[in-house]
Amino acid sequence: MSVLLRARARPLPPALREVIPFFWKVKCFSSGKKSTENKTVTPMLRHLMYKIKATGPITVAEYMKEVLTNPAKGYYVHQDMIGERGDFITSPEISQIFGELLGIWYISEWIATGKSSSFQLVELGPGRGTLTGDILRVFSQLGSVLKNCDISVHLVEVSQKLSKIQAQTLTDETVALKYDAESPMYMKGISKSGIPISWYRNLQDVPQGYSFYLAHEFFDALPVHKFQKTLQGWREVFIDIDPQDSDKLRFVLAPSSTPAETFIQSKETRDHVEVCPDAGVIIQLLSERIEENGGAALIADYGHDGTKMDTFRGFCGHKLHDVLIAPGTADLTADVDFSYLRRMTRGRVASLGPIQQQHFLKNMGIDVRLKVLLDNSSDTATQQQLIHGYDMLMNPKKMGERFNFFALLPHQRFSSGNTNQSKSLPSPVAGFGELTWK
Ligand code: SAH
C-alpha cells in the first residue's frame, strides 16, 4: 500500500483509546442460556407485558425493535452503551488505525471512480462518532488530494443520547448546532474541519447523490425473525408471558405459518434460521442509490454466509445476558447473514466479501500504519496501547476472524464486467485485494 501514506508520513495524532480488558460482542453465544440472578421488572418489560396481554405474543423481530429503538424506552435511545462503562466495545473505539484505514478506503474508491467533484459520507448507526471522526481526520490530512472535492457528512441515528455524543465528537463547538425535531433532518452542524454534518432517523431521508456509505456494527442491531423447522413445516418463534411466572417472558412457537416465512428460501437446509427483512430493505435502498448515483457501501460486522442458526443474544456490562431478562437494560444482537445481503442487492450492484477483518485490514496496510505510529511515538504507554489495539483488531482469536467486511459497488467499477470474485485475479478494490494507488 501506501505510497501516499508513507509519502505523507506526518503521523495522525495517536488519540488515546481505552485499553480493553473487556469483551466485544462476539465472544460467544447465549440465546439458550438461562440467567436466574436478574428478574427485574423494567419499564420496558412492563410495556411489553401490556402489549402481549392486549394483542398476543410478539415476534422476536418486534421484541428486538421495541427493546432497542422504542422512542420512549428503547435501549439505544437514551444511553451510551459503548466502551468501558457500557455494555460492549467496537473496533473504532479500540484503535484509531481502524477508522484511518477506512478513510483511505473511501479516498481510494473516490480516486478509482474518477474523483467526482463532490461526495456525501453517510454513516448508519455512528455510535459515539469516533469512526467518522477518524475518517474525517484522514480527509483533512489528505486535503491536497481532496482539495477540489465538496464533502458533506450524513449520519443516520435513532438515538437521542448518541446523536448528542456524536455532535460533541465531531462538530466545531463554536458553531451552534441547529435542531428541528419535526424535520427528517433533525440536527445540523459543522465539523471541526468545516464540513457540514446532518442527522436523520432514516436512510430514506438522506439526500440522493454520489455517496460513500458506511455501516459498522449497525446491521447486527436490526430486528430478526426466528424460525424453527417442525414436522408441520417452518414455525416462527414468538415471545409470550410465562404462565408459571407472570413477571417473566418465554419463547413459544407459532401454531401455524406466519407471513415472515416468505423470507426463508425454498432450498433452506438448516432447521433454525434468522431472517432480517429490515436489512433487506436497507440493502435494496443502498443498491438503488449506488446504481443510480454512484459511490460505494462498506459494511463491517460479525456474521456468516447463510450457515449459522441461532445467534440471537444479549450483552450487558461486557457479559452475555439472557435476551428475555430485564429488557431495555442490555444490548440485543444477531449475526448478519451476508448471503441474504448479497441476494437483496438483486444484481443492481456488485458485492465483494465477506472478507475477514484481519485480511481486509492487512490489505489496507495496517502493518505500515502501525509502524509509522510507533516510530512517531516516544511514549511507551501509547506504543503499548497501539500494539494492544492492533492485536484486538487482527488476532483471529479476537476480532480478526469473526468480523467481516462486505462492499457494494457499481458494476462499472469492474472494467472486465465480471463482478464475481475470482480466486485467480486480485480484486481491483482495496481491502478485498491489496491497496495500490494509481
Ligand atoms: N458504528 C458504531 C456503533 C455501533 S452500535 C461503532 O462501531 O462504534 C449501533 C449503532 O446503531 C448505534 O449508534 C445505534 O444507536 C444505532 N442504531 C441501532 N438501530 C438503529 C436504527 N434502526 N436506525 C438507526 N440507527 C440505529
Short mmCIF file of C-alpha atoms and ligand atoms in Angstrom, two decimals:
data_model
loop_
_atom_site.label_atom_id
_atom_site.label_comp_id
_atom_site.label_asym_id
_atom_site.label_seq_id
_atom_site.Cartn_x
_atom_site.Cartn_y
_atom_site.Cartn_z
CA MET A 1 0.00 0.00 0.00
CA SER A 2 0.57 3.27 0.89
CA VAL A 3 2.95 5.15 -1.24
CA LEU A 4 0.71 8.03 -0.41
CA LEU A 5 0.58 7.31 3.28
CA ARG A 6 4.31 6.83 3.54
CA ALA A 7 4.95 9.90 1.43
CA ARG A 8 2.74 11.88 3.75
CA ALA A 9 4.22 10.34 6.80
CA ARG A 10 3.25 13.16 9.15
CA PRO A 11 1.51 10.96 11.69
CA LEU A 12 -2.06 11.44 12.71
CA PRO A 13 -2.13 12.09 16.44
CA PRO A 14 -2.44 8.78 18.25
CA ALA A 15 -5.68 9.59 20.01
CA LEU A 16 -5.69 7.63 23.25
CA ARG A 17 -8.19 4.84 23.24
CA GLU A 18 -9.19 2.74 26.19
CA VAL A 19 -7.13 -0.36 26.85
CA ILE A 20 -9.68 -3.07 26.69
CA PRO A 21 -9.89 -5.61 29.43
CA PHE A 22 -13.46 -6.49 28.44
CA PHE A 23 -15.45 -8.41 25.86
CA TRP A 24 -16.64 -7.40 22.44
CA LYS A 25 -19.97 -8.66 21.28
CA VAL A 26 -18.98 -11.87 19.51
CA LYS A 27 -17.14 -13.63 22.27
CA CYS A 28 -19.70 -16.40 22.50
CA PHE A 29 -23.40 -17.08 22.18
CA SER A 30 -26.12 -17.06 24.73
CA SER A 31 -29.59 -17.28 23.35
CA GLY A 32 -30.39 -20.54 25.05
CA LYS A 33 -28.76 -19.73 28.38
CA LYS A 34 -30.95 -19.09 31.36
CA SER A 35 -29.87 -16.49 33.85
CA THR A 36 -31.60 -16.65 37.18
CA GLU A 37 -30.00 -13.77 39.02
CA ASN A 38 -31.85 -10.90 37.41
CA LYS A 39 -35.63 -10.83 37.39
CA THR A 40 -36.00 -7.06 37.34
CA VAL A 41 -39.34 -5.80 36.08
CA THR A 42 -38.05 -2.97 33.91
CA PRO A 43 -40.32 -0.28 32.39
CA MET A 44 -39.71 -2.00 29.04
CA LEU A 45 -40.81 -5.38 30.45
CA ARG A 46 -43.98 -3.77 31.80
CA HIS A 47 -44.64 -2.15 28.41
CA LEU A 48 -44.15 -5.48 26.60
CA MET A 49 -46.39 -7.31 29.09
CA TYR A 50 -49.23 -4.82 28.43
CA LYS A 51 -48.72 -5.22 24.72
CA ILE A 52 -48.73 -9.03 24.83
CA LYS A 53 -51.78 -9.08 27.13
CA ALA A 54 -53.61 -6.76 24.72
CA THR A 55 -52.68 -8.27 21.35
CA GLY A 56 -50.99 -11.61 21.98
CA PRO A 57 -47.43 -12.94 21.68
CA ILE A 58 -44.97 -10.88 19.63
CA THR A 59 -42.35 -11.94 17.10
CA VAL A 60 -38.67 -11.85 18.04
CA ALA A 61 -38.30 -9.04 15.49
CA GLU A 62 -40.97 -6.95 17.18
CA TYR A 63 -39.37 -7.66 20.56
CA MET A 64 -35.92 -6.57 19.32
CA LYS A 65 -37.31 -3.45 17.68
CA GLU A 66 -39.23 -2.37 20.78
CA VAL A 67 -36.43 -3.17 23.21
CA LEU A 68 -33.73 -1.43 21.17
CA THR A 69 -35.41 1.52 19.48
CA ASN A 70 -38.76 2.31 21.16
CA PRO A 71 -38.65 6.15 21.17
CA ALA A 72 -39.57 6.40 24.88
CA LYS A 73 -37.79 3.46 26.49
CA GLY A 74 -35.50 1.83 23.88
CA TYR A 75 -32.07 0.62 24.91
CA TYR A 76 -30.29 2.59 22.18
CA VAL A 77 -32.30 5.77 22.60
CA HIS A 78 -31.27 7.15 25.97
CA GLN A 79 -27.92 5.70 26.96
CA ASP A 80 -24.31 5.42 25.94
CA MET A 81 -23.64 1.70 25.87
CA ILE A 82 -20.29 1.66 24.03
CA GLY A 83 -16.95 1.49 25.86
CA GLU A 84 -15.58 0.51 29.25
CA ARG A 85 -18.53 1.77 31.26
CA GLY A 86 -21.03 0.46 28.72
CA ASP A 87 -22.04 -2.98 27.51
CA PHE A 88 -19.71 -3.63 24.57
CA ILE A 89 -16.69 -2.27 22.73
CA THR A 90 -16.26 -1.76 18.97
CA SER A 91 -13.21 -1.62 16.67
CA PRO A 92 -13.18 2.18 16.13
CA GLU A 93 -13.19 2.63 19.91
CA ILE A 94 -10.23 0.26 20.22
CA SER A 95 -7.81 1.82 17.75
CA GLN A 96 -7.66 4.99 15.65
CA ILE A 97 -5.98 2.92 12.91
CA PHE A 98 -9.30 1.22 12.12
CA GLY A 99 -11.05 4.45 11.06
CA GLU A 100 -7.94 5.78 9.34
CA LEU A 101 -7.76 2.75 7.06
CA LEU A 102 -11.46 3.09 6.26
CA GLY A 103 -10.83 6.74 5.39
CA ILE A 104 -8.12 5.57 2.99
CA TRP A 105 -10.55 3.03 1.53
CA TYR A 106 -13.06 5.78 0.64
CA ILE A 107 -10.38 8.00 -0.88
CA SER A 108 -9.06 5.07 -2.88
CA GLU A 109 -12.56 4.36 -4.24
CA TRP A 110 -13.11 8.06 -4.94
CA ILE A 111 -9.87 8.14 -6.97
CA ALA A 112 -10.63 4.84 -8.74
CA THR A 113 -14.05 6.07 -9.85
CA GLY A 114 -12.84 9.34 -11.36
CA LYS A 115 -12.58 11.85 -8.49
CA SER A 116 -16.13 13.21 -8.52
CA SER A 117 -16.40 16.92 -7.69
CA SER A 118 -18.42 16.14 -4.56
CA PHE A 119 -19.47 13.24 -2.37
CA GLN A 120 -21.51 12.51 0.72
CA LEU A 121 -20.15 10.31 3.51
CA VAL A 122 -23.18 8.57 5.01
CA GLU A 123 -22.79 6.55 8.20
CA LEU A 124 -25.55 4.27 9.51
CA GLY A 125 -25.50 3.89 13.31
CA PRO A 126 -22.44 6.05 14.10
CA GLY A 127 -22.26 5.16 17.82
CA ARG A 128 -20.02 7.72 19.56
CA GLY A 129 -18.99 9.33 16.24
CA THR A 130 -15.44 8.02 16.64
CA LEU A 131 -15.26 6.23 13.29
CA THR A 132 -16.45 9.21 11.24
CA GLY A 133 -14.09 11.40 13.30
CA ASP A 134 -11.10 9.24 12.36
CA ILE A 135 -12.17 9.18 8.70
CA LEU A 136 -12.57 12.98 8.62
CA ARG A 137 -9.12 13.38 10.14
CA VAL A 138 -7.69 11.34 7.23
CA PHE A 139 -9.66 13.50 4.79
CA SER A 140 -8.08 16.59 6.37
CA GLN A 141 -4.60 15.09 6.29
CA LEU A 142 -5.05 14.24 2.63
CA GLY A 143 -6.55 17.67 1.97
CA SER A 144 -4.28 18.26 -1.02
CA VAL A 145 -5.77 15.18 -2.74
CA LEU A 146 -9.35 16.11 -1.88
CA LYS A 147 -8.95 19.89 -2.20
CA ASN A 148 -11.42 20.39 -5.03
CA CYS A 149 -13.99 17.98 -3.67
CA ASP A 150 -17.08 19.18 -1.87
CA ILE A 151 -17.69 16.76 1.04
CA SER A 152 -20.69 16.54 3.36
CA VAL A 153 -21.41 14.07 6.19
CA HIS A 154 -24.83 12.49 6.83
CA LEU A 155 -25.46 10.42 9.94
CA VAL A 156 -28.42 8.06 10.32
CA GLU A 157 -29.06 7.68 14.03
CA VAL A 158 -32.15 6.88 16.11
CA SER A 159 -30.57 7.56 19.47
CA GLN A 160 -31.02 10.99 21.06
CA LYS A 161 -28.25 10.27 23.52
CA LEU A 162 -25.73 9.01 20.94
CA SER A 163 -26.51 11.80 18.46
CA LYS A 164 -25.55 14.31 21.19
CA ILE A 165 -22.28 12.44 21.79
CA GLN A 166 -21.63 12.32 18.02
CA ALA A 167 -22.11 16.09 17.84
CA GLN A 168 -19.65 16.57 20.72
CA THR A 169 -17.11 14.32 18.99
CA LEU A 170 -17.46 15.72 15.51
CA THR A 171 -18.63 19.31 15.45
CA ASP A 172 -16.98 22.62 15.97
CA GLU A 173 -18.38 23.79 19.31
CA THR A 174 -18.07 27.45 18.34
CA VAL A 175 -20.74 26.96 15.64
CA ALA A 176 -24.18 26.41 17.18
CA LEU A 177 -25.99 23.20 16.25
CA LYS A 178 -29.37 23.65 14.57
CA TYR A 179 -32.21 21.42 15.79
CA ASP A 180 -35.59 20.61 14.26
CA ALA A 181 -37.22 17.62 15.96
CA GLU A 182 -40.12 17.65 13.46
CA SER A 183 -37.93 17.55 10.36
CA PRO A 184 -36.42 14.38 8.84
CA MET A 185 -33.06 16.17 9.21
CA TYR A 186 -33.29 16.67 12.96
CA MET A 187 -29.88 18.21 13.64
CA LYS A 188 -27.20 20.03 11.66
CA GLY A 189 -23.69 21.22 12.49
CA ILE A 190 -20.25 21.88 11.08
CA SER A 191 -17.29 19.56 11.61
CA LYS A 192 -14.05 20.73 13.17
CA SER A 193 -12.60 20.87 9.64
CA GLY A 194 -15.56 22.83 8.27
CA ILE A 195 -17.59 20.01 6.68
CA PRO A 196 -21.40 20.17 7.06
CA ILE A 197 -22.85 17.31 9.13
CA SER A 198 -26.57 16.42 9.21
CA TRP A 199 -28.51 13.86 11.26
CA TYR A 200 -31.51 11.74 10.15
CA ARG A 201 -33.51 8.89 11.63
CA ASN A 202 -33.89 7.04 8.31
CA LEU A 203 -31.67 6.39 5.33
CA GLN A 204 -34.57 7.36 3.01
CA ASP A 205 -34.28 10.94 4.26
CA VAL A 206 -30.60 11.35 3.32
CA PRO A 207 -30.39 13.37 0.07
CA GLN A 208 -29.67 11.42 -3.11
CA GLY A 209 -26.26 11.91 -4.71
CA TYR A 210 -22.85 10.36 -5.17
CA SER A 211 -22.31 8.80 -1.73
CA PHE A 212 -19.98 6.61 0.24
CA TYR A 213 -21.96 4.62 2.80
CA LEU A 214 -20.62 3.07 5.98
CA ALA A 215 -22.27 0.66 8.40
CA HIS A 216 -20.12 -0.68 11.22
CA GLU A 217 -21.89 -2.92 13.73
CA PHE A 218 -25.20 -1.48 12.50
CA PHE A 219 -26.85 -4.43 10.73
CA ASP A 220 -26.43 -6.70 13.78
CA ALA A 221 -28.75 -4.37 15.73
CA LEU A 222 -31.62 -4.74 13.24
CA PRO A 223 -34.55 -6.96 14.24
CA VAL A 224 -34.55 -10.62 13.15
CA HIS A 225 -37.41 -13.07 12.81
CA LYS A 226 -36.54 -16.53 14.12
CA PHE A 227 -37.86 -19.78 12.68
CA GLN A 228 -37.70 -23.42 13.62
CA LYS A 229 -38.35 -26.35 11.31
CA THR A 230 -41.04 -28.68 12.70
CA LEU A 231 -42.84 -31.74 11.36
CA GLN A 232 -45.58 -29.34 10.23
CA GLY A 233 -43.11 -27.08 8.38
CA TRP A 234 -41.46 -23.79 9.38
CA ARG A 235 -42.84 -22.21 12.53
CA GLU A 236 -41.92 -18.74 13.74
CA VAL A 237 -40.61 -18.22 17.28
CA PHE A 238 -42.72 -15.75 19.32
CA ILE A 239 -42.35 -14.24 22.78
CA ASP A 240 -45.12 -14.68 25.34
CA ILE A 241 -45.69 -14.21 29.07
CA ASP A 242 -44.54 -17.25 31.08
CA PRO A 243 -47.68 -18.88 32.56
CA GLN A 244 -45.55 -20.18 35.51
CA ASP A 245 -44.28 -16.69 36.41
CA SER A 246 -46.22 -13.63 35.29
CA ASP A 247 -43.11 -11.39 35.62
CA LYS A 248 -41.21 -13.41 33.05
CA LEU A 249 -41.22 -13.89 29.32
CA ARG A 250 -40.68 -17.13 27.41
CA PHE A 251 -40.25 -18.30 23.81
CA VAL A 252 -43.16 -20.09 22.12
CA LEU A 253 -43.71 -21.45 18.61
CA ALA A 254 -46.49 -20.10 16.39
CA PRO A 255 -49.22 -22.72 15.88
CA SER A 256 -49.36 -22.06 12.12
CA SER A 257 -47.27 -20.37 9.44
CA THR A 258 -46.68 -16.61 9.59
CA PRO A 259 -46.08 -14.01 6.83
CA ALA A 260 -42.34 -13.62 7.52
CA GLU A 261 -41.90 -17.25 6.42
CA THR A 262 -41.73 -15.94 2.84
CA PHE A 263 -38.18 -14.75 3.64
CA ILE A 264 -36.96 -18.34 4.05
CA GLN A 265 -35.52 -19.83 0.88
CA SER A 266 -37.25 -22.93 -0.51
CA LYS A 267 -33.89 -24.79 -0.64
CA GLU A 268 -33.05 -23.98 3.00
CA THR A 269 -31.35 -26.95 4.72
CA ARG A 270 -30.85 -25.59 8.26
CA ASP A 271 -33.53 -26.32 10.86
CA HIS A 272 -33.28 -22.95 12.61
CA VAL A 273 -32.98 -19.68 10.69
CA GLU A 274 -32.95 -15.98 11.43
CA VAL A 275 -34.11 -13.51 8.79
CA CYS A 276 -33.79 -9.74 8.87
CA PRO A 277 -36.22 -8.05 6.46
CA ASP A 278 -35.13 -4.57 7.63
CA ALA A 279 -31.58 -5.36 6.48
CA GLY A 280 -33.04 -6.40 3.11
CA VAL A 281 -34.89 -3.08 2.77
CA ILE A 282 -31.73 -1.09 3.57
CA ILE A 283 -29.57 -3.11 1.16
CA GLN A 284 -32.13 -2.62 -1.61
CA LEU A 285 -32.13 1.11 -0.97
CA LEU A 286 -28.33 1.29 -0.91
CA SER A 287 -28.16 -0.76 -4.12
CA GLU A 288 -30.66 1.50 -5.91
CA ARG A 289 -28.82 4.62 -4.81
CA ILE A 290 -25.37 3.33 -5.75
CA GLU A 291 -26.66 2.11 -9.12
CA GLU A 292 -28.29 5.46 -9.88
CA ASN A 293 -25.88 7.97 -8.31
CA GLY A 294 -22.57 6.11 -7.93
CA GLY A 295 -20.44 5.64 -4.83
CA ALA A 296 -19.96 2.55 -2.70
CA ALA A 297 -21.00 0.99 0.60
CA LEU A 298 -18.73 -0.64 3.15
CA ILE A 299 -20.45 -2.85 5.69
CA ALA A 300 -18.47 -4.37 8.56
CA ASP A 301 -19.99 -6.67 11.12
CA TYR A 302 -19.86 -10.11 12.65
CA GLY A 303 -21.78 -12.62 10.66
CA HIS A 304 -21.87 -15.66 8.42
CA ASP A 305 -22.63 -16.56 4.84
CA GLY A 306 -26.00 -18.24 5.33
CA THR A 307 -24.71 -21.03 7.58
CA LYS A 308 -25.43 -20.16 11.22
CA MET A 309 -28.68 -20.93 13.00
CA ASP A 310 -29.15 -19.45 16.45
CA THR A 311 -27.19 -16.26 17.03
CA PHE A 312 -29.71 -14.01 18.84
CA ARG A 313 -28.05 -12.91 22.09
CA GLY A 314 -27.82 -10.16 24.68
CA PHE A 315 -24.94 -8.18 26.19
CA CYS A 316 -24.85 -6.24 29.41
CA GLY A 317 -21.70 -4.91 31.11
CA HIS A 318 -19.48 -6.86 28.67
CA LYS A 319 -21.14 -10.13 29.65
CA LEU A 320 -23.64 -12.33 27.88
CA HIS A 321 -27.13 -11.63 29.08
CA ASP A 322 -30.33 -13.65 28.74
CA VAL A 323 -32.28 -11.90 25.98
CA LEU A 324 -35.59 -12.16 27.85
CA ILE A 325 -34.39 -10.85 31.22
CA ALA A 326 -34.69 -7.14 32.15
CA PRO A 327 -35.33 -5.98 28.55
CA GLY A 328 -34.13 -2.44 27.87
CA THR A 329 -31.05 -2.83 30.08
CA ALA A 330 -28.99 -4.94 27.65
CA ASP A 331 -27.98 -4.88 24.01
CA LEU A 332 -29.70 -7.40 21.74
CA THR A 333 -27.93 -8.56 18.60
CA ALA A 334 -27.87 -11.26 15.93
CA ASP A 335 -25.17 -12.21 13.42
CA VAL A 336 -25.51 -10.66 9.96
CA ASP A 337 -26.33 -13.10 7.16
CA PHE A 338 -24.14 -11.77 4.33
CA SER A 339 -25.62 -14.24 1.82
CA TYR A 340 -29.01 -12.57 2.41
CA LEU A 341 -27.50 -9.10 1.96
CA ARG A 342 -25.95 -10.27 -1.32
CA ARG A 343 -29.32 -11.60 -2.54
CA MET A 344 -31.02 -8.34 -1.60
CA THR A 345 -28.81 -6.33 -3.98
CA ARG A 346 -30.90 -8.05 -6.70
CA GLY A 347 -27.97 -7.68 -9.07
CA ARG A 348 -28.23 -3.88 -9.17
CA VAL A 349 -24.71 -3.53 -7.82
CA ALA A 350 -21.69 -5.80 -7.43
CA SER A 351 -20.88 -7.13 -3.99
CA LEU A 352 -17.49 -8.09 -2.58
CA GLY A 353 -16.90 -10.19 0.51
CA PRO A 354 -17.48 -11.07 3.22
CA ILE A 355 -13.74 -10.99 3.87
CA GLN A 356 -12.35 -11.39 7.40
CA GLN A 357 -11.30 -8.21 9.20
CA GLN A 358 -7.71 -9.48 9.62
CA HIS A 359 -7.36 -9.83 5.82
CA PHE A 360 -9.16 -6.61 4.96
CA LEU A 361 -7.04 -4.52 7.33
CA LYS A 362 -3.85 -6.29 6.21
CA ASN A 363 -4.69 -5.48 2.59
CA MET A 364 -5.31 -1.88 3.61
CA GLY A 365 -1.79 -1.65 5.06
CA ILE A 366 -2.41 -1.85 8.80
CA ASP A 367 1.18 -3.02 9.41
CA VAL A 368 2.69 0.01 7.71
CA ARG A 369 0.34 2.34 9.54
CA LEU A 370 1.13 0.76 12.91
CA LYS A 371 4.86 1.11 12.23
CA VAL A 372 4.51 4.80 11.31
CA LEU A 373 2.57 5.50 14.51
CA LEU A 374 5.01 3.51 16.67
CA ASP A 375 8.02 5.26 15.08
CA ASN A 376 6.43 8.62 15.77
CA SER A 377 5.59 7.94 19.38
CA SER A 378 8.15 8.21 22.15
CA ASP A 379 5.75 7.36 24.92
CA THR A 380 5.76 3.68 25.99
CA ALA A 381 2.15 3.70 27.20
CA THR A 382 0.93 4.93 23.79
CA GLN A 383 3.09 2.36 22.00
CA GLN A 384 1.72 -0.46 24.16
CA GLN A 385 -1.77 0.75 23.54
CA LEU A 386 -1.24 0.82 19.76
CA ILE A 387 0.12 -2.74 19.84
CA HIS A 388 -2.72 -3.91 22.07
CA GLY A 389 -5.27 -2.31 19.74
CA TYR A 390 -3.63 -3.95 16.71
CA ASP A 391 -3.84 -7.34 18.43
CA MET A 392 -7.53 -6.86 19.27
CA LEU A 393 -8.40 -5.94 15.69
CA MET A 394 -6.21 -8.51 13.92
CA ASN A 395 -5.83 -11.57 16.14
CA PRO A 396 -8.02 -14.34 14.65
CA LYS A 397 -8.98 -15.39 18.19
CA LYS A 398 -10.13 -11.83 18.95
CA MET A 399 -11.80 -9.66 16.30
CA GLY A 400 -9.67 -10.63 13.28
CA GLU A 401 -11.69 -13.62 12.19
CA ARG A 402 -15.19 -13.01 13.44
CA PHE A 403 -15.67 -9.56 11.92
CA ASN A 404 -16.13 -9.31 8.18
CA PHE A 405 -16.11 -6.63 5.51
CA PHE A 406 -18.63 -6.60 2.71
CA ALA A 407 -18.89 -3.96 -0.04
CA LEU A 408 -21.44 -2.81 -2.60
CA LEU A 409 -20.05 -1.16 -5.73
CA PRO A 410 -21.40 -0.08 -9.12
CA HIS A 411 -20.90 -2.70 -11.83
CA GLN A 412 -18.88 -0.17 -13.86
CA ARG A 413 -16.24 -0.35 -11.15
CA PHE A 414 -15.11 -3.64 -12.65
CA SER A 415 -13.79 -2.90 -16.12
CA SER A 416 -13.96 -6.53 -17.22
CA GLY A 417 -17.67 -6.55 -16.45
CA ASN A 418 -17.06 -9.64 -14.32
CA THR A 419 -18.24 -8.76 -10.85
CA ASN A 420 -17.87 -12.19 -9.36
CA GLN A 421 -14.94 -12.55 -7.03
CA SER A 422 -12.26 -14.56 -8.73
CA LYS A 423 -9.69 -16.52 -6.78
CA SER A 424 -7.07 -16.12 -9.53
CA LEU A 425 -7.39 -12.38 -10.23
CA PRO A 426 -6.60 -9.87 -7.48
CA SER A 427 -9.57 -7.64 -6.65
CA PRO A 428 -9.21 -4.10 -8.04
CA VAL A 429 -10.88 -2.87 -4.87
CA ALA A 430 -8.67 -2.03 -1.88
CA GLY A 431 -9.15 -4.23 1.17
CA PHE A 432 -10.51 -7.07 -0.94
CA GLY A 433 -7.15 -7.05 -2.69
CA GLU A 434 -4.01 -5.13 -1.83
CA LEU A 435 -4.27 -1.35 -1.77
CA THR A 436 -2.48 0.26 -4.72
CA TRP A 437 -2.54 3.93 -5.60
CA LYS A 438 -2.85 4.91 -9.21
N1 SAH B 1 -20.94 2.10 14.50
C1 SAH B 1 -20.68 2.33 15.89
C2 SAH B 1 -21.87 1.96 16.80
C3 SAH B 1 -22.41 0.56 16.72
S1 SAH B 1 -23.77 0.32 17.84
C4 SAH B 1 -19.41 1.64 16.31
O1 SAH B 1 -19.00 0.72 15.64
O2 SAH B 1 -18.85 2.01 17.34
C5 SAH B 1 -25.19 0.51 16.79
C6 SAH B 1 -25.49 1.92 16.37
O3 SAH B 1 -26.64 1.90 15.52
C7 SAH B 1 -25.86 2.90 17.49
O4 SAH B 1 -25.40 4.18 17.11
C8 SAH B 1 -27.39 2.83 17.49
O5 SAH B 1 -27.99 3.91 18.13
C9 SAH B 1 -27.66 2.77 16.02
N2 SAH B 1 -28.93 2.17 15.63
C10 SAH B 1 -29.45 0.99 16.04
N3 SAH B 1 -30.61 0.72 15.39
C11 SAH B 1 -30.80 1.74 14.54
C12 SAH B 1 -31.81 2.03 13.58
N4 SAH B 1 -32.84 1.22 13.39
N5 SAH B 1 -31.68 3.17 12.85
C13 SAH B 1 -30.62 4.00 13.03
N6 SAH B 1 -29.64 3.77 13.93
C14 SAH B 1 -29.73 2.67 14.68
#
